C-alpha positions as YAML, in Angstrom:
chain: A
units: angstrom
residues:
- id: 1
  name: MET
  ca: [230.25, 172.62, -192.30]
- id: 2
  name: VAL
  ca: [234.01, 172.70, -192.76]
- id: 3
  name: PHE
  ca: [235.34, 169.34, -193.96]
- id: 4
  name: PHE
  ca: [238.89, 168.07, -193.39]
- id: 5
  name: PHE
  ca: [240.33, 164.76, -194.60]
- id: 6
  name: TRP
  ca: [239.48, 163.18, -191.24]
- id: 7
  name: GLY
  ca: [235.88, 164.46, -191.27]
- id: 8
  name: TYR
  ca: [233.97, 167.53, -190.26]
- id: 9
  name: ILE
  ca: [235.85, 169.75, -187.83]
- id: 10
  name: ASP
  ca: [232.80, 170.18, -185.64]
- id: 11
  name: ASP
  ca: [231.68, 166.54, -185.38]
- id: 12
  name: ALA
  ca: [232.66, 166.41, -181.71]
- id: 13
  name: ASP
  ca: [230.28, 169.28, -180.97]
- id: 14
  name: LYS
  ca: [227.25, 168.16, -182.98]
- id: 15
  name: ASN
  ca: [225.26, 167.31, -179.84]
- id: 16
  name: ASP
  ca: [226.29, 170.49, -177.97]
- id: 17
  name: GLN
  ca: [223.58, 173.13, -178.29]
- id: 18
  name: LEU
  ca: [225.96, 175.82, -177.03]
- id: 19
  name: ALA
  ca: [228.46, 175.24, -179.86]
- id: 20
  name: GLY
  ca: [226.31, 177.21, -182.31]
- id: 21
  name: LEU
  ca: [226.94, 174.87, -185.23]
- id: 22
  name: GLU
  ca: [224.02, 176.34, -187.16]
- id: 23
  name: TYR
  ca: [226.12, 179.50, -187.64]
- id: 24
  name: ILE
  ca: [229.26, 177.77, -188.97]
- id: 25
  name: ASP
  ca: [228.33, 178.29, -192.63]
- id: 26
  name: ASP
  ca: [228.00, 182.02, -191.94]
- id: 27
  name: ILE
  ca: [231.15, 182.33, -189.82]
- id: 28
  name: TYR
  ca: [233.83, 180.54, -191.86]
- id: 29
  name: PRO
  ca: [233.55, 182.18, -195.34]
- id: 30
  name: PRO
  ca: [234.63, 185.70, -194.25]
- id: 31
  name: TYR
  ca: [237.59, 184.23, -192.35]
- id: 32
  name: LYS
  ca: [238.62, 182.17, -195.39]
- id: 33
  name: LYS
  ca: [238.34, 185.25, -197.62]
- id: 34
  name: GLN
  ca: [240.44, 187.33, -195.21]
- id: 35
  name: GLU
  ca: [243.03, 184.55, -194.98]
- id: 36
  name: ILE
  ca: [243.41, 184.52, -198.77]
- id: 37
  name: LEU
  ca: [243.75, 188.32, -198.89]
- id: 38
  name: SER
  ca: [246.38, 188.44, -196.13]
- id: 39
  name: CYS
  ca: [248.62, 185.63, -197.38]
- id: 40
  name: VAL
  ca: [252.18, 186.47, -198.33]
- id: 41
  name: THR
  ca: [253.20, 185.68, -201.91]
- id: 42
  name: PRO
  ca: [255.75, 182.84, -202.04]
- id: 43
  name: SER
  ca: [258.25, 184.98, -203.97]
- id: 44
  name: TYR
  ca: [258.25, 187.94, -201.59]
- id: 45
  name: MET
  ca: [261.94, 187.48, -200.66]
- id: 46
  name: SER
  ca: [262.96, 188.34, -204.23]
- id: 47
  name: GLN
  ca: [262.26, 192.01, -203.45]
- id: 48
  name: GLN
  ca: [264.81, 192.00, -200.60]
- id: 49
  name: ARG
  ca: [268.16, 193.37, -201.77]
- id: 50
  name: ASP
  ca: [270.34, 192.76, -198.73]
- id: 51
  name: ILE
  ca: [268.93, 189.56, -197.23]
- id: 52
  name: THR
  ca: [268.29, 186.12, -198.70]
- id: 53
  name: ASP
  ca: [265.91, 183.21, -198.19]
- id: 54
  name: ARG
  ca: [268.68, 181.45, -196.31]
- id: 55
  name: MET
  ca: [269.06, 184.36, -193.86]
- id: 56
  name: ARG
  ca: [265.34, 184.33, -193.25]
- id: 57
  name: GLY
  ca: [265.53, 180.59, -192.64]
- id: 58
  name: ILE
  ca: [268.35, 181.03, -190.15]
- id: 59
  name: LEU
  ca: [266.33, 183.69, -188.38]
- id: 60
  name: ILE
  ca: [263.33, 181.39, -188.11]
- id: 61
  name: ASP
  ca: [265.03, 178.01, -187.57]
- id: 62
  name: TRP
  ca: [268.19, 178.55, -185.74]
- id: 63
  name: LEU
  ca: [268.52, 181.04, -182.96]
- id: 64
  name: TYR
  ca: [266.24, 183.98, -182.82]
- id: 65
  name: ILE
  ca: [262.70, 182.73, -183.02]
- id: 66
  name: ILE
  ca: [262.84, 179.05, -182.03]
- id: 67
  name: LYS
  ca: [265.47, 179.59, -179.32]
- id: 68
  name: VAL
  ca: [263.61, 182.58, -177.97]
- id: 69
  name: HIS
  ca: [260.32, 180.74, -178.20]
- id: 70
  name: TYR
  ca: [261.75, 177.77, -176.29]
- id: 71
  name: LYS
  ca: [263.59, 179.88, -173.71]
- id: 72
  name: PHE
  ca: [260.52, 181.91, -172.79]
- id: 73
  name: GLU
  ca: [258.32, 178.77, -172.84]
- id: 74
  name: LEU
  ca: [255.80, 180.37, -175.16]
- id: 75
  name: MET
  ca: [252.80, 178.72, -176.78]
- id: 76
  name: GLU
  ca: [253.10, 177.21, -180.26]
- id: 77
  name: GLU
  ca: [250.56, 179.69, -181.57]
- id: 78
  name: THR
  ca: [252.95, 182.48, -180.59]
- id: 79
  name: LEU
  ca: [255.68, 180.93, -182.73]
- id: 80
  name: TYR
  ca: [253.33, 180.57, -185.71]
- id: 81
  name: LEU
  ca: [252.08, 184.13, -185.37]
- id: 82
  name: THR
  ca: [255.67, 185.40, -185.02]
- id: 83
  name: VAL
  ca: [256.74, 183.70, -188.25]
- id: 84
  name: ASN
  ca: [253.63, 185.05, -189.97]
- id: 85
  name: LEU
  ca: [254.37, 188.59, -188.79]
- id: 86
  name: VAL
  ca: [258.01, 188.36, -189.88]
- id: 87
  name: ASP
  ca: [256.97, 187.16, -193.33]
- id: 88
  name: ARG
  ca: [254.29, 189.82, -193.69]
- id: 89
  name: PHE
  ca: [256.72, 192.53, -192.60]
- id: 90
  name: LEU
  ca: [259.45, 191.34, -194.98]
- id: 91
  name: SER
  ca: [256.93, 191.20, -197.83]
- id: 92
  name: ARG
  ca: [256.16, 194.90, -197.41]
- id: 93
  name: ARG
  ca: [259.45, 196.45, -196.28]
- id: 94
  name: THR
  ca: [263.01, 196.16, -197.49]
- id: 95
  name: VAL
  ca: [265.28, 195.27, -194.57]
- id: 96
  name: VAL
  ca: [269.05, 195.67, -194.34]
- id: 97
  name: ARG
  ca: [271.07, 192.74, -193.04]
- id: 98
  name: LYS
  ca: [272.14, 194.39, -189.78]
- id: 99
  name: ASN
  ca: [268.49, 194.95, -188.78]
- id: 100
  name: LEU
  ca: [267.25, 191.44, -189.58]
- id: 101
  name: GLN
  ca: [267.70, 190.23, -185.99]
- id: 102
  name: LEU
  ca: [265.91, 193.32, -184.71]
- id: 103
  name: VAL
  ca: [262.98, 192.54, -187.02]
- id: 104
  name: GLY
  ca: [262.95, 188.91, -185.90]
- id: 105
  name: ILE
  ca: [262.88, 189.17, -182.13]
- id: 106
  name: THR
  ca: [261.70, 192.55, -180.96]
- id: 107
  name: ILE
  ca: [258.68, 194.74, -181.41]
- id: 108
  name: THR
  ca: [257.95, 193.85, -185.01]
- id: 109
  name: ALA
  ca: [257.21, 190.18, -184.45]
- id: 110
  name: MET
  ca: [257.55, 188.29, -181.19]
- id: 111
  name: LEU
  ca: [256.38, 191.02, -178.82]
- id: 112
  name: LEU
  ca: [253.28, 191.52, -180.93]
- id: 113
  name: ALA
  ca: [252.66, 187.79, -181.08]
- id: 114
  name: CYS
  ca: [253.17, 187.47, -177.32]
- id: 115
  name: LYS
  ca: [250.73, 190.27, -176.60]
- id: 116
  name: TYR
  ca: [248.15, 188.53, -178.73]
- id: 117
  name: GLU
  ca: [248.66, 184.94, -177.54]
- id: 118
  name: GLU
  ca: [250.37, 184.88, -174.12]
- id: 119
  name: VAL
  ca: [249.11, 185.59, -170.61]
- id: 120
  name: THR
  ca: [252.50, 186.92, -169.46]
- id: 121
  name: VAL
  ca: [254.59, 188.80, -171.98]
- id: 122
  name: PRO
  ca: [258.41, 189.02, -171.97]
- id: 123
  name: ILE
  ca: [259.69, 192.57, -171.62]
- id: 124
  name: VAL
  ca: [261.99, 194.30, -174.12]
- id: 125
  name: ASN
  ca: [265.01, 193.88, -171.82]
- id: 126
  name: ASP
  ca: [264.54, 190.09, -171.95]
- id: 127
  name: PHE
  ca: [264.89, 190.24, -175.73]
- id: 128
  name: ILE
  ca: [267.98, 192.43, -175.47]
- id: 129
  name: VAL
  ca: [269.67, 189.93, -173.13]
- id: 130
  name: ILE
  ca: [268.83, 186.93, -175.31]
- id: 131
  name: SER
  ca: [270.23, 188.69, -178.39]
- id: 132
  name: ASP
  ca: [273.62, 188.89, -176.64]
- id: 133
  name: GLU
  ca: [272.96, 192.57, -176.02]
- id: 134
  name: ALA
  ca: [273.44, 193.37, -179.72]
- id: 135
  name: TYR
  ca: [270.73, 196.01, -179.37]
- id: 136
  name: THR
  ca: [269.64, 198.55, -176.78]
- id: 137
  name: SER
  ca: [266.10, 199.25, -175.64]
- id: 138
  name: MET
  ca: [266.31, 202.66, -177.33]
- id: 139
  name: ARG
  ca: [267.05, 201.01, -180.68]
- id: 140
  name: SER
  ca: [264.31, 198.38, -180.40]
...
């Protein structure tokens, strides 16, 4: 059983035979192991030469992800997955400043997150319009 500070996560389902609680101890460990292996190191931004932690914060907080997320009325999980994808991408690739917006709101992050989490997915042209047409569909 997985225990959180408020109790076991599956307490609400303990009387539900269809919940499959007897398999929980077999299901969670591989997910926990994979989560540890796929985490981004906290110092990953130090490898970026042209962008800073502050720029990444602006990308996440200010306009591109939260504004886009709000405008398209996306699920919270989509926002979390988008931020995760941005961080994982930035931890593996060096990005120049002029392409940071492109990384933040097009194919690399939000479109992938939308395809995973959303029922209806915004199209590339929607992202071009919301970025004040700073990019073309050919470039994204």
